[in-house]
Coordinates of C-alpha atoms in Angstrom, one line a residue:
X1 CA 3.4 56.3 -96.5
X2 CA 0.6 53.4 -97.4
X3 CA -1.1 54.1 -100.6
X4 CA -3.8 52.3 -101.8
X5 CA -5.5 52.9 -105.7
X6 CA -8.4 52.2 -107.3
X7 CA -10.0 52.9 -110.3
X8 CA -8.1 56.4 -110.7
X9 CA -8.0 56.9 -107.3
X10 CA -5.1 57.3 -105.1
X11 CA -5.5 57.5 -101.3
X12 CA -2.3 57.9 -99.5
X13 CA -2.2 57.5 -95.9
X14 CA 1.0 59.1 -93.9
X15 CA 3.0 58.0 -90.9
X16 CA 3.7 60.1 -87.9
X17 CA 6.3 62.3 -89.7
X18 CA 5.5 64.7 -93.0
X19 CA 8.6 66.9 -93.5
X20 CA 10.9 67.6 -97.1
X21 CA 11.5 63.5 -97.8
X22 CA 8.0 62.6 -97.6
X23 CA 6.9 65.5 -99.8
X24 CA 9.4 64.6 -102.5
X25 CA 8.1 60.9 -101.9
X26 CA 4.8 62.2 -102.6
X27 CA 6.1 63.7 -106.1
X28 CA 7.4 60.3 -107.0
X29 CA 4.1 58.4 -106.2
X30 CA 2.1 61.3 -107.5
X31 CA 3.8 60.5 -111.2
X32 CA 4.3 56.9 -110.8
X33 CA 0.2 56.1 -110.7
X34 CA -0.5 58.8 -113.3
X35 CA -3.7 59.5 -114.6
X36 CA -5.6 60.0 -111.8
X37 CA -8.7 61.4 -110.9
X38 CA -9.1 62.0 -107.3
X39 CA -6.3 62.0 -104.5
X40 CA -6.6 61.8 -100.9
X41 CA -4.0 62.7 -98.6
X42 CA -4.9 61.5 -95.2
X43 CA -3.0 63.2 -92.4
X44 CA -4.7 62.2 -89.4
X45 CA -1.5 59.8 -88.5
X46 CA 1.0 62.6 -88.8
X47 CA 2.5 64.4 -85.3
X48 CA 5.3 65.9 -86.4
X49 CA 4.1 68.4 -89.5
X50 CA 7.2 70.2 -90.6
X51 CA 5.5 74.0 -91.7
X52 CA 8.7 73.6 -94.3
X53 CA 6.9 71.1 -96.2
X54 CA 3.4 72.8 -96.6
X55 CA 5.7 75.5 -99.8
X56 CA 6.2 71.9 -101.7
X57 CA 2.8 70.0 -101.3
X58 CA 1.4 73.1 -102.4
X59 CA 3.5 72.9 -105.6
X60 CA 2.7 69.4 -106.0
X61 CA -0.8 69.8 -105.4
X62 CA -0.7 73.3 -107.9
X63 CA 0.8 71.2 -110.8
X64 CA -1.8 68.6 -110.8
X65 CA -5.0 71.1 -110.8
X66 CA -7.0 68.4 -113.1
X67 CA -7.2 66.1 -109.7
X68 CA -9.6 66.2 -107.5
X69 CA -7.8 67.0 -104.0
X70 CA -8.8 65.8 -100.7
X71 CA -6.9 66.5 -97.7
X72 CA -7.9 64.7 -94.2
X73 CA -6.0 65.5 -90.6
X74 CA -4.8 69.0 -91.7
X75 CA -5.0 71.4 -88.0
X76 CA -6.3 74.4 -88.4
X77 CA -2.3 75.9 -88.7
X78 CA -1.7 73.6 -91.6
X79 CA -4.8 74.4 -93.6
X80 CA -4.1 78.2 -93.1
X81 CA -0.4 77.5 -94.1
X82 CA -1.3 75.7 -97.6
X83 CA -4.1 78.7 -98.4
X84 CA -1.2 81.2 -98.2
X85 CA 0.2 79.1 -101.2
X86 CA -2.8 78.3 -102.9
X87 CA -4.3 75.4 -102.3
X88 CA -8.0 76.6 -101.5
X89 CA -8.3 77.3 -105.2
X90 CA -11.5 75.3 -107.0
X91 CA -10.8 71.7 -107.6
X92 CA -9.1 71.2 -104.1
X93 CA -11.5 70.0 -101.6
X94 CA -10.8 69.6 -97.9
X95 CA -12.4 66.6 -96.2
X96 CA -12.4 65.6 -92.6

């Protein structure tokens, strides 16, 4: 995972694997740059999407409602996955 911040903004680029370990690295970097304002998660890298990890980014992403949410690289399986938890609720914004 690269991340790169600015002014409040956290974009976080993943490698070609996003399973349970990256989500819980996600947590971690998540708390460690806290406050933010916007995050992007940019997924266009990823090949290997374990469906497992869409129940915990969807927690993640539900306990910090106050962020602006962009997600990048999501297939159209993914982004159906994370509505069934949640994450199409106002302040989440999906960006190509």
């Amino acid at each position: 995972m690269h991340a790169q911040f600015k002014d409040g903004s956290l974009l976080l680029r993943f490698g070609r694997r996003f399973g349970i370990s990256e989500t819980e690295r996600l947590s971690e970097t998540i708390l460690s740059f806290a406050p933010l304002t916007q995050l992007t998660l940019d997924f266009t890298k990823v090949r290997e999407f374990h469906d497992s990890a869409c129940s915990l980014l969807a927690a993640i992403l539900g306990a910090n409602r106050a962020l602006k949410v962009v997600l990048r690289g999501l297939t159209l399986h993914q982004s159906a996955l994370l509505r069934c938890f949640g994450v199409e609720e106002p302040g989440f914004a999906a960006g190509t």
